[in-house]
Short mmCIF file of C-alpha atoms in Angstrom, two decimals:
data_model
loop_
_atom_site.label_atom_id
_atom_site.label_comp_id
_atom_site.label_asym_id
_atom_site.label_seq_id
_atom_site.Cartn_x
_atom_site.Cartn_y
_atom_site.Cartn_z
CA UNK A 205 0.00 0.00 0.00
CA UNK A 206 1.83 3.38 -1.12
CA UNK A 207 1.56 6.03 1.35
CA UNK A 208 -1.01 8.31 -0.18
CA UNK A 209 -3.26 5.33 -0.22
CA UNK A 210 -2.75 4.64 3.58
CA UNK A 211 -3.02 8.82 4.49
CA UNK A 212 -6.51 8.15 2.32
CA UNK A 213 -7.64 5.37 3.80
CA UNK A 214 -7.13 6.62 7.48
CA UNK A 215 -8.93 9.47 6.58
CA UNK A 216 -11.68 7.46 5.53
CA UNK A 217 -11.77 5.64 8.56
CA UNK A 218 -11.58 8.78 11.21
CA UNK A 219 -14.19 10.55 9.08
CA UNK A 220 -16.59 7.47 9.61
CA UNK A 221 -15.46 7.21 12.89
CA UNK A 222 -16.25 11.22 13.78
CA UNK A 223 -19.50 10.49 12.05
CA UNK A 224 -20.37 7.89 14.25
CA UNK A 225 -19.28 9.14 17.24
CA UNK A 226 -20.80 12.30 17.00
CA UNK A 227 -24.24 11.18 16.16
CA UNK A 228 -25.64 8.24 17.99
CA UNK A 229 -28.23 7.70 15.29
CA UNK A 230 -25.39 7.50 12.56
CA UNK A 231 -25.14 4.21 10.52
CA UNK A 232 -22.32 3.37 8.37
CA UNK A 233 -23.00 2.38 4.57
CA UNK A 234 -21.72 -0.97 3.23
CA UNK A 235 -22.73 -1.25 -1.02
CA UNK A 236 -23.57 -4.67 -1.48
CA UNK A 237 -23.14 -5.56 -5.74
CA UNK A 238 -24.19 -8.66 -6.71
CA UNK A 239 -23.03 -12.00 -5.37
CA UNK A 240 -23.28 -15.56 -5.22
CA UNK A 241 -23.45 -17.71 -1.59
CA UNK A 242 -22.88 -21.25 -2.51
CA UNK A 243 -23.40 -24.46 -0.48
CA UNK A 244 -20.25 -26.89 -0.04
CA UNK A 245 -21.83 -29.57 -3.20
CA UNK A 246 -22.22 -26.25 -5.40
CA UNK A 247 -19.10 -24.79 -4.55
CA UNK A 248 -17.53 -28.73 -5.46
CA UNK A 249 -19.57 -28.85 -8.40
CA UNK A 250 -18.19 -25.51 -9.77
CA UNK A 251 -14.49 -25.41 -8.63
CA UNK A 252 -13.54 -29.21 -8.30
CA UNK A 253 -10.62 -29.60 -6.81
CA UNK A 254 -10.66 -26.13 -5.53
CA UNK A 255 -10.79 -24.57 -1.81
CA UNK A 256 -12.17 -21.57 -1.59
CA UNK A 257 -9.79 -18.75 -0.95
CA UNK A 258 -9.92 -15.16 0.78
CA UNK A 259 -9.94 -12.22 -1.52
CA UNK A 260 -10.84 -9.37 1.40
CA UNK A 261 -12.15 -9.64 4.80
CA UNK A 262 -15.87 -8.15 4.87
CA UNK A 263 -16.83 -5.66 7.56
CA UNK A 264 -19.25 -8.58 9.23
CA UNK A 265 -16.83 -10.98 10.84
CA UNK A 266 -15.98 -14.19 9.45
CA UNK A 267 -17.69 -12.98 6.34
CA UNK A 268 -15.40 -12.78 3.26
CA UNK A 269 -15.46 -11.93 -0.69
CA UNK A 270 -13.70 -15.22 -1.96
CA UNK A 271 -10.78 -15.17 -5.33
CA UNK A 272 -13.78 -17.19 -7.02
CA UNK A 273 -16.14 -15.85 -9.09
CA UNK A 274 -18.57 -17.60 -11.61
CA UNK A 275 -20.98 -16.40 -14.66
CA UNK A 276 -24.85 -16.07 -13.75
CA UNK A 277 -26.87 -17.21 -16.86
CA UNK A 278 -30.74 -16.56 -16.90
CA UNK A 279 -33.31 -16.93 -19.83
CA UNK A 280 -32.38 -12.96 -21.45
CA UNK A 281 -28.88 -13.08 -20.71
CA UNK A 282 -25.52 -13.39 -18.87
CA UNK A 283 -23.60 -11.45 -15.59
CA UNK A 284 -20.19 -12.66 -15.84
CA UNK A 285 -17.64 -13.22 -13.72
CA UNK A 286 -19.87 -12.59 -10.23
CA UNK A 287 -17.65 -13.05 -6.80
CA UNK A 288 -18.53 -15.67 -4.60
CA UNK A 289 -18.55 -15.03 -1.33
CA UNK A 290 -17.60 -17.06 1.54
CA UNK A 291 -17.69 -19.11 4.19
CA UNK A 292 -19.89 -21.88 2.12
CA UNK A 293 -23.73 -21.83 3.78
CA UNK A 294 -26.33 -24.66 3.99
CA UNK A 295 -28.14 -23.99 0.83
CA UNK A 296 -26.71 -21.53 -2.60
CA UNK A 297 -28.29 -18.16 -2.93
CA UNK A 298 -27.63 -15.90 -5.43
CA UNK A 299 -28.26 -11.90 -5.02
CA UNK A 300 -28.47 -9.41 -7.85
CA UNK A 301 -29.80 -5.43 -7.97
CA UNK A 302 -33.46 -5.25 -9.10
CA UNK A 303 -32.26 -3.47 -12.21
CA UNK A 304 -30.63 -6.78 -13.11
CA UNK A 305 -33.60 -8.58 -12.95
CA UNK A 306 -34.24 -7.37 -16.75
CA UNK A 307 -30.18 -8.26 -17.53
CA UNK A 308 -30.99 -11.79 -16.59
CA UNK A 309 -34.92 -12.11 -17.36
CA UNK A 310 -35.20 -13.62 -13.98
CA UNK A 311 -38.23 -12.33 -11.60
CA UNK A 312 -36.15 -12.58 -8.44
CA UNK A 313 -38.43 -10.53 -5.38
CA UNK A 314 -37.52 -8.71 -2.98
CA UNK A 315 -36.83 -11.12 0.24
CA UNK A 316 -33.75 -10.98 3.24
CA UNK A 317 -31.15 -13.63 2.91
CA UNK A 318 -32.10 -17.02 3.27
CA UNK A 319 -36.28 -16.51 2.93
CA UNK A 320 -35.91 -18.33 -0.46
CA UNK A 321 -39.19 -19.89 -0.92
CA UNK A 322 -40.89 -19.63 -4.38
CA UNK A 323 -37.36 -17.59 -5.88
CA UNK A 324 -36.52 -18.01 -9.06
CA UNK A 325 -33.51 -20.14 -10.45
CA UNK A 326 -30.45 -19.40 -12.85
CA UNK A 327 -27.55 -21.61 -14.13
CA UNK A 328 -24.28 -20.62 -12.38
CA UNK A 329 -21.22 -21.35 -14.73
CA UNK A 330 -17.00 -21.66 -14.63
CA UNK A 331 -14.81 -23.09 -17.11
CA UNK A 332 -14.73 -26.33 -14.94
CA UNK A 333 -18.80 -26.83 -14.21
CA UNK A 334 -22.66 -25.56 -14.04
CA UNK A 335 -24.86 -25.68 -11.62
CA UNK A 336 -28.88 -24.93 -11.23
CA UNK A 337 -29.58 -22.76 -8.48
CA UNK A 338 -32.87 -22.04 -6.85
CA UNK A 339 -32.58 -19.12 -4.87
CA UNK A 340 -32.58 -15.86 -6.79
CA UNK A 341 -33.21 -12.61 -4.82
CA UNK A 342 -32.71 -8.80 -4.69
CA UNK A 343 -31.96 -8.04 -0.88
CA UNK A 344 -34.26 -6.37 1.35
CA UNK A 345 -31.89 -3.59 2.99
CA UNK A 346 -31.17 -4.09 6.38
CA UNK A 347 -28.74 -3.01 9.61
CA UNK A 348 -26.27 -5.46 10.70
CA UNK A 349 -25.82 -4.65 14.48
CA UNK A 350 -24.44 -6.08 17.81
CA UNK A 351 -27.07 -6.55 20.91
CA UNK A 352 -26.11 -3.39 22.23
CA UNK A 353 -26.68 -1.46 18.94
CA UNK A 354 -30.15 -3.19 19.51
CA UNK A 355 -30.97 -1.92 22.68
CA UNK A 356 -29.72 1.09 22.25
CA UNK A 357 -31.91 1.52 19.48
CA UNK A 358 -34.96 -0.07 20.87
CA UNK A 359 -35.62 -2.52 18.62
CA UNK A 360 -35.56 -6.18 17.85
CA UNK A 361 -34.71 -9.09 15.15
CA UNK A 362 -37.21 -8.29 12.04
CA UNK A 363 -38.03 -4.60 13.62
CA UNK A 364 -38.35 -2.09 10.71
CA UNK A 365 -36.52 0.77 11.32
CA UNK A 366 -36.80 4.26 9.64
CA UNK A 367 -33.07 5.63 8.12
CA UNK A 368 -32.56 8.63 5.97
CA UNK A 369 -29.71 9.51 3.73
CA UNK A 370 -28.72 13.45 2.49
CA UNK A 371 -26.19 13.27 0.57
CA UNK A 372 -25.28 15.50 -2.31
CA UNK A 373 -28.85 16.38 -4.35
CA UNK A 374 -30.58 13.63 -3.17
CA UNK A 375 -32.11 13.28 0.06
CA UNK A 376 -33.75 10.02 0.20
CA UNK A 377 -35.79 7.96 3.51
CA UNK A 378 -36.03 4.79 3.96
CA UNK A 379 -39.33 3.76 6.43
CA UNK A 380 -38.90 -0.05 5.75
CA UNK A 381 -35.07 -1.26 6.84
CA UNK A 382 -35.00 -4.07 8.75
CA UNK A 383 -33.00 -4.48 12.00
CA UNK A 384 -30.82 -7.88 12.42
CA UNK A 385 -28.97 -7.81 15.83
CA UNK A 386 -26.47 -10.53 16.47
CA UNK A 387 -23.81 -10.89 19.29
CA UNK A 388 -20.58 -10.92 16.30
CA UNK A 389 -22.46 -8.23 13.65
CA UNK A 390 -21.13 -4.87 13.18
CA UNK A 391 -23.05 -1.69 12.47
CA UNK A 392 -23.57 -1.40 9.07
CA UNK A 393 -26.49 -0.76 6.96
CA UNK A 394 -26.88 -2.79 3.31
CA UNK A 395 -27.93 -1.31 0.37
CA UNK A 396 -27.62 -2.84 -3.37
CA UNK A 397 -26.08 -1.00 -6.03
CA UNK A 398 -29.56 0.37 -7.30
CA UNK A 399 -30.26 1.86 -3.83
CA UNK A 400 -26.51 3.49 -3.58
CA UNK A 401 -26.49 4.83 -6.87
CA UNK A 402 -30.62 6.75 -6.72
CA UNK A 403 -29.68 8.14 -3.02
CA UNK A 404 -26.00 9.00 -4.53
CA UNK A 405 -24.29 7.16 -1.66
CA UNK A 406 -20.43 8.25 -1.37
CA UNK A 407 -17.57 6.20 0.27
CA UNK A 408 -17.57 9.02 3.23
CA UNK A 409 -21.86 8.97 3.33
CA UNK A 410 -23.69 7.82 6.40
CA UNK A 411 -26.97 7.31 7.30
CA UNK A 412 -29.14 8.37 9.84
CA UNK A 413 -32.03 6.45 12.05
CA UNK A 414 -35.29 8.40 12.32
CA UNK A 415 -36.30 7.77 15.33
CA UNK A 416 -39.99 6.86 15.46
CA UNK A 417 -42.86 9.57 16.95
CA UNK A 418 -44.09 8.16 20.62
CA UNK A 419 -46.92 9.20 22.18
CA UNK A 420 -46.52 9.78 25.80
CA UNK A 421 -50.05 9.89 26.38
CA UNK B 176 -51.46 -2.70 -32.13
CA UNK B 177 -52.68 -5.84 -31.45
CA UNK B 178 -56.50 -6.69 -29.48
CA UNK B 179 -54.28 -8.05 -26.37
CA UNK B 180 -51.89 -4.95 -26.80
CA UNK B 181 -54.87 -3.03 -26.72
CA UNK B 182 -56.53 -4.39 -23.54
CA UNK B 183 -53.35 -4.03 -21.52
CA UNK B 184 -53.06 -0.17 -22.37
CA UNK B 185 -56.73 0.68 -21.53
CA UNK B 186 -56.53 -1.32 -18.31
CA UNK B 187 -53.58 0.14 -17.04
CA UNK B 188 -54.83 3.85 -18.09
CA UNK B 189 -57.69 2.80 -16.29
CA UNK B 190 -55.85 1.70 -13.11
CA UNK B 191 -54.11 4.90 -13.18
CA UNK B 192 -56.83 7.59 -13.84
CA UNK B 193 -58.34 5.29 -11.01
CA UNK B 194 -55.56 5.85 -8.56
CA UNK B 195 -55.47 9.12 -9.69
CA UNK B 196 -58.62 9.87 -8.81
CA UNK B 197 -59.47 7.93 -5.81
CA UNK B 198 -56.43 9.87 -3.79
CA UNK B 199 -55.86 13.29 -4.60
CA UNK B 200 -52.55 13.14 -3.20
CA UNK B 201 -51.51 10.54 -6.25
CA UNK B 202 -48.84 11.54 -8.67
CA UNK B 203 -48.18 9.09 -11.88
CA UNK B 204 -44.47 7.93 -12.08
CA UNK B 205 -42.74 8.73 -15.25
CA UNK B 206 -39.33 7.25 -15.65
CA UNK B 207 -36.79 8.81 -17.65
CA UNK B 208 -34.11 6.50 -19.47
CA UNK B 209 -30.77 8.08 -20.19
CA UNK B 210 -31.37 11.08 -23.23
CA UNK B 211 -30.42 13.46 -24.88
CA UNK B 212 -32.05 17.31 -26.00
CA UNK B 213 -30.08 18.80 -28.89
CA UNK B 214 -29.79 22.23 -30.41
CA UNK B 215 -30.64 22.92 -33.71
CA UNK B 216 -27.03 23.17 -34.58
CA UNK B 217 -25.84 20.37 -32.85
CA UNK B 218 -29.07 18.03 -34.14
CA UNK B 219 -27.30 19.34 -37.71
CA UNK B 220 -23.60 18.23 -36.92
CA UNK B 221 -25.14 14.61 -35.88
CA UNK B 222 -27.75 13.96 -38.55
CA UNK B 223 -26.54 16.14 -41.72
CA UNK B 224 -29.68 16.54 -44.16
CA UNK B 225 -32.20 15.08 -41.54
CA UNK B 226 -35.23 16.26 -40.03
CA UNK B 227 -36.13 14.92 -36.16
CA UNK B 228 -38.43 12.52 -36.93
CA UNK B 229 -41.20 11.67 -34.26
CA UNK B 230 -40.87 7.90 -32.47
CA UNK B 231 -43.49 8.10 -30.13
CA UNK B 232 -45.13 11.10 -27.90
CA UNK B 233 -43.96 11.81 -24.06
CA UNK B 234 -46.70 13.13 -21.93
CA UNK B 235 -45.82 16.35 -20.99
CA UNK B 236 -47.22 18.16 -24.48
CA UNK B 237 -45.65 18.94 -27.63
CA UNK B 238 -42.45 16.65 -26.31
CA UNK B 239 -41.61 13.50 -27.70
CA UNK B 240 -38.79 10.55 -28.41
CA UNK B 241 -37.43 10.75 -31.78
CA UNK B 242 -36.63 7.63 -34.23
CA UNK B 243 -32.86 9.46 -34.21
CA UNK B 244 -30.32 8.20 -31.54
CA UNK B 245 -26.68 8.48 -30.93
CA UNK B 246 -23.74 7.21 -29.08
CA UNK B 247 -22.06 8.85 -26.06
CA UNK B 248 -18.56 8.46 -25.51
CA UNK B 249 -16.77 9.33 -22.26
CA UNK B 250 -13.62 9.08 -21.28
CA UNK B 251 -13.97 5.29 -19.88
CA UNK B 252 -16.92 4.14 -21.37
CA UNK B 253 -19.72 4.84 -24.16
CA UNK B 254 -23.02 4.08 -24.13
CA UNK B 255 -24.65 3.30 -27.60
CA UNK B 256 -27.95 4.41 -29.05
CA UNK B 257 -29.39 6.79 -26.79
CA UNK B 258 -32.34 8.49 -27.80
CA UNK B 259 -32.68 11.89 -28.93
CA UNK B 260 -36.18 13.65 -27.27
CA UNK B 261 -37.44 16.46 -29.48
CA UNK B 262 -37.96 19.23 -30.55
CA UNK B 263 -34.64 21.22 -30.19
CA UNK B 264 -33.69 23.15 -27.86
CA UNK B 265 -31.56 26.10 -26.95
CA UNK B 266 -28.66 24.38 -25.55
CA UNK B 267 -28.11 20.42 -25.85
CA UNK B 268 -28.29 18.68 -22.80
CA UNK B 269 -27.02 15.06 -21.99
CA UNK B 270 -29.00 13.10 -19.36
CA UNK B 271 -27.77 9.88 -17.76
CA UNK B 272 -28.67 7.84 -14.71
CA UNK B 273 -25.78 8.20 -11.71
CA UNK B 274 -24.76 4.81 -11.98
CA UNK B 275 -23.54 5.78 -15.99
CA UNK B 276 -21.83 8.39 -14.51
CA UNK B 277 -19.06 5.30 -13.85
CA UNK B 278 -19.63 3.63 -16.79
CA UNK B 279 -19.01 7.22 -19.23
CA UNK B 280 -16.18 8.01 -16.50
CA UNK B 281 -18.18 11.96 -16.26
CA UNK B 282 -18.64 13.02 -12.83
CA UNK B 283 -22.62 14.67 -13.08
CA UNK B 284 -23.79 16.44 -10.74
CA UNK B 285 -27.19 16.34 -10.08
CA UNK B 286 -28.95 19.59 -11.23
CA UNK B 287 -32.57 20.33 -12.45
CA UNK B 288 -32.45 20.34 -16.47
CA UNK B 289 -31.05 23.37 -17.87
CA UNK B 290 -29.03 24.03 -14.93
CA UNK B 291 -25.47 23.64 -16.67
CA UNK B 292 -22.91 25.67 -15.27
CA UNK B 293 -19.76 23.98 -14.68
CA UNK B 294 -21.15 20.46 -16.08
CA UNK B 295 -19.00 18.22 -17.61
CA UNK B 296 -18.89 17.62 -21.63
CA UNK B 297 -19.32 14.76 -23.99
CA UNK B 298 -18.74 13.27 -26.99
CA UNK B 299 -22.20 12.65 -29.02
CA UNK B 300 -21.35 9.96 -32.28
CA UNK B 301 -23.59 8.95 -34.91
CA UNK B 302 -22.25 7.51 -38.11
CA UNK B 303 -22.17 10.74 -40.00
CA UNK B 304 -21.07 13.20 -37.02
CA UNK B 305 -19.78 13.71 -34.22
CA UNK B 306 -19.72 16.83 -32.16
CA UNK B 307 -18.73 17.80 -27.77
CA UNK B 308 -21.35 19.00 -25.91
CA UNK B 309 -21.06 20.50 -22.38
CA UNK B 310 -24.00 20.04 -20.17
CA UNK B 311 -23.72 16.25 -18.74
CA UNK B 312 -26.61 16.15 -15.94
CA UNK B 313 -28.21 13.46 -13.75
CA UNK B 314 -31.73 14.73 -12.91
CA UNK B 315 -32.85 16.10 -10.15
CA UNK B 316 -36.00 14.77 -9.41
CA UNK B 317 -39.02 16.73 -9.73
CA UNK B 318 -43.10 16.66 -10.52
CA UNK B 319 -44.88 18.15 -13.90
CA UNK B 320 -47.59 19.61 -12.72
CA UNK B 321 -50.05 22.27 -14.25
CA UNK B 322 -50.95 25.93 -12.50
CA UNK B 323 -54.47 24.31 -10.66
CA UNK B 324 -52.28 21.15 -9.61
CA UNK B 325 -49.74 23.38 -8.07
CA UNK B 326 -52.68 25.33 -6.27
CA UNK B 327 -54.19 22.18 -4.85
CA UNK B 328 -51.07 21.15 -3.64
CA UNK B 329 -49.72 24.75 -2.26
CA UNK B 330 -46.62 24.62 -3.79
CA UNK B 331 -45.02 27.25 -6.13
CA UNK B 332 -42.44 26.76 -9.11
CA UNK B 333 -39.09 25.18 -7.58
CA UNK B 334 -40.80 24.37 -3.53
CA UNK B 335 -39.61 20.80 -2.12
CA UNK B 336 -42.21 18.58 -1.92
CA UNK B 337 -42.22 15.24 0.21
CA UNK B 338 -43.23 12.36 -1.86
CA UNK B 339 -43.75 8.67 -0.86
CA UNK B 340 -43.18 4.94 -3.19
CA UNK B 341 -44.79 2.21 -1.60
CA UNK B 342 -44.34 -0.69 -3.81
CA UNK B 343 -44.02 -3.99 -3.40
CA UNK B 344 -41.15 -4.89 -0.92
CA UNK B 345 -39.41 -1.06 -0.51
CA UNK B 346 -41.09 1.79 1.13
CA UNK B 347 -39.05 4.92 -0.15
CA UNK B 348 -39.65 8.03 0.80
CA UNK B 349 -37.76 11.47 -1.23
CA UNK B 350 -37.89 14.37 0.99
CA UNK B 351 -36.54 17.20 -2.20
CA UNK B 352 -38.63 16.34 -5.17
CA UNK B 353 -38.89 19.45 -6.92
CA UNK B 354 -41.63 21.08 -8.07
CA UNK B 355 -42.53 22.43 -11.34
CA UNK B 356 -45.94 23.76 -12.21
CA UNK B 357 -46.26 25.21 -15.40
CA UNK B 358 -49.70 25.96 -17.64
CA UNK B 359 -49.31 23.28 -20.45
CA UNK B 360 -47.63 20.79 -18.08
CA UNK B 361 -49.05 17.17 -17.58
CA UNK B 362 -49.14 15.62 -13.49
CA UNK B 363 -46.32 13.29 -13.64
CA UNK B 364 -43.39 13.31 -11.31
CA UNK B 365 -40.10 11.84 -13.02
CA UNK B 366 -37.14 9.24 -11.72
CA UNK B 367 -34.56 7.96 -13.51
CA UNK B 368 -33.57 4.36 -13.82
CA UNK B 369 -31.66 4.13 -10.86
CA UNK B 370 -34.08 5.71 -8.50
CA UNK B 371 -37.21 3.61 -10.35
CA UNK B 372 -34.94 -0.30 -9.98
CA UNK B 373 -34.19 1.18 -6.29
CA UNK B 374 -37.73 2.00 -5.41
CA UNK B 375 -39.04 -1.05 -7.62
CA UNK B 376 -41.53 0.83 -9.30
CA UNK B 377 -43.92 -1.22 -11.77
CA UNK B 378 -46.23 0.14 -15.00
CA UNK B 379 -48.96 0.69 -12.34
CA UNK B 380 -47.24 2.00 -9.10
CA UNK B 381 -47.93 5.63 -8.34
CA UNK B 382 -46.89 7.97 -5.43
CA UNK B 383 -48.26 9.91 -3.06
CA UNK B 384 -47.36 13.11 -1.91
CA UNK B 385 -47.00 13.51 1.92
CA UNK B 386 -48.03 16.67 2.67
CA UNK B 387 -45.74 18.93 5.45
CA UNK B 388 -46.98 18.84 8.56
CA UNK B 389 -48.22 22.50 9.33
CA UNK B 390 -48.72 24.47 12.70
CA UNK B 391 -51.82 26.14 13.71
CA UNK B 392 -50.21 28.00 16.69
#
């Protein structure tokens, strides 16, 4: 890493950190393009021979984009070389933007990781295999957050939240995020590459939690 | 256009003088693909010897998308056979959605049309011309609306309004659409691509505005 990149990155992370610390209700921003979970048998199927190896450590612990990457094929056409990301999971699952649900000609719904009944299917292809997968969704954005983020925040696993973003010329709110405390997760809230690119999300943008009108009476 | 053609268009018109209708708060989504308004001179430099021919009529009167189309060609990218809207203009403008704004390699700022100052410039191709405009834009969002609209809603020419999407799976809410009455002007408030894939809007989905909460004391 050359030194202007490490005096940029640093000043990356103390601007998020400022942000965050300053603002209780501030949420960090992590892009989510499109990506392919595989199960162990898929992963086999597509890179025989291969272990899966780490490409860059993701903000959620333990999660990590893998070197691999395969082609998604649907009826209309063809996203190529889509990274795989790791550890393998229990069942395949493969997430695209909504916009990319006319690339493919596949009508994947909006749904959270892992609710995968009724999704669509595509053929996932490397120069070594194919697989069918059955599990084709655009992400439902959501906040990654520890227990204490939870609390703090007064709500619970499935809660929607309400989150706005200002950045430059767009100021956009979100009144449907969903919360999804765990002990290991991180703050972080998920957006695709649709969402970034309409509320004109920068490296440097955060987010804020609206908190929700109570009636004291 | 064909009996089943047919049906579809008068149904959805239906559903959306309907919706229009039943809630006067209801504003019919237009989406605006990338495009591009030429001057006279310009439209002469592409398309030597030509007239703008009429493709097919936009709602907002006396506009419409021509059969002529040309390439755009940034400095990293180009994106090929983009539409010219008609008639000509004063100045030629080049819209895009903010996620082209990688692909052409053009930083756009997002600005209401006509609002060019300091904008970055282009290079418009078709196979007989080729000429540089200045004026790359992604739009601001905003609502067509005619002089009685704008009176029903309160708002004058270039007022904020707060405007809700709630369509199947996101609830998005823009809190600086931008308002712009006008006599001859149509009820339509207009995304681009990005914003429509990130707020999955359908043929049928329509907002609402949410109108400001106002003090009595």
């Amino acid at each position: 890493m050359t030194e202007e990149n490490l005096r940029s990155l640093i000043r990356q992370i103390v601007t998020e950190c400022a942000d965050t610390n300053a603002d209780p209700n501030a949420i960090p921003i992590g892009i989510s393009n499109h990506h392919i979970h595989l199960s162990q048998a898929d992963f086999d199927q597509l890179f025989p021979g291969q272990q899966m190896e780490k490409f860059k450590q993701l903000k959620q612990p333990g999660e990590f984009a893998s070197k691999q990457t395969c082609d998604i094929i649907g009826p209309k056409g063809t996203i190529k070389h889509v990274r795989v990301l790791g550890p393998c999971r229990s069942h395949s699952q493969v997430e695209i933007a909504n916009s990319e649900t006319f690339t493919l000609g596949v009508p994947a719904p909006i749904r959270l990781s892992g609710h995968l009944d009724g999704t669509p299917s595509v053929k996932l292809r490397t120069k070594d295999g194919e697989v069918t997968v059955q599990g084709v969704i655009v992400a439902k954005r959501h906040i990654h957050m520890s227990l204490e983020d939870a609390k703090r925040f007064g709500v619970k696993l499935g809660d929607t939240m309400m989150v706005e973003i200002n950045s430059d010329g767009r100021h956009t709110i979100y009144d449907d995020v969903i919360a999804r405390p765990r002990k290991d997760f991180t703050l972080e809230m998920h957006l695709d590459t649709d969402e970034a690119s309409a509320a004109n999300v920068k490296p440097t943008t955060v987010a804020h939690i609206i908190p929700r009108v109570q009636s004291t009476f």
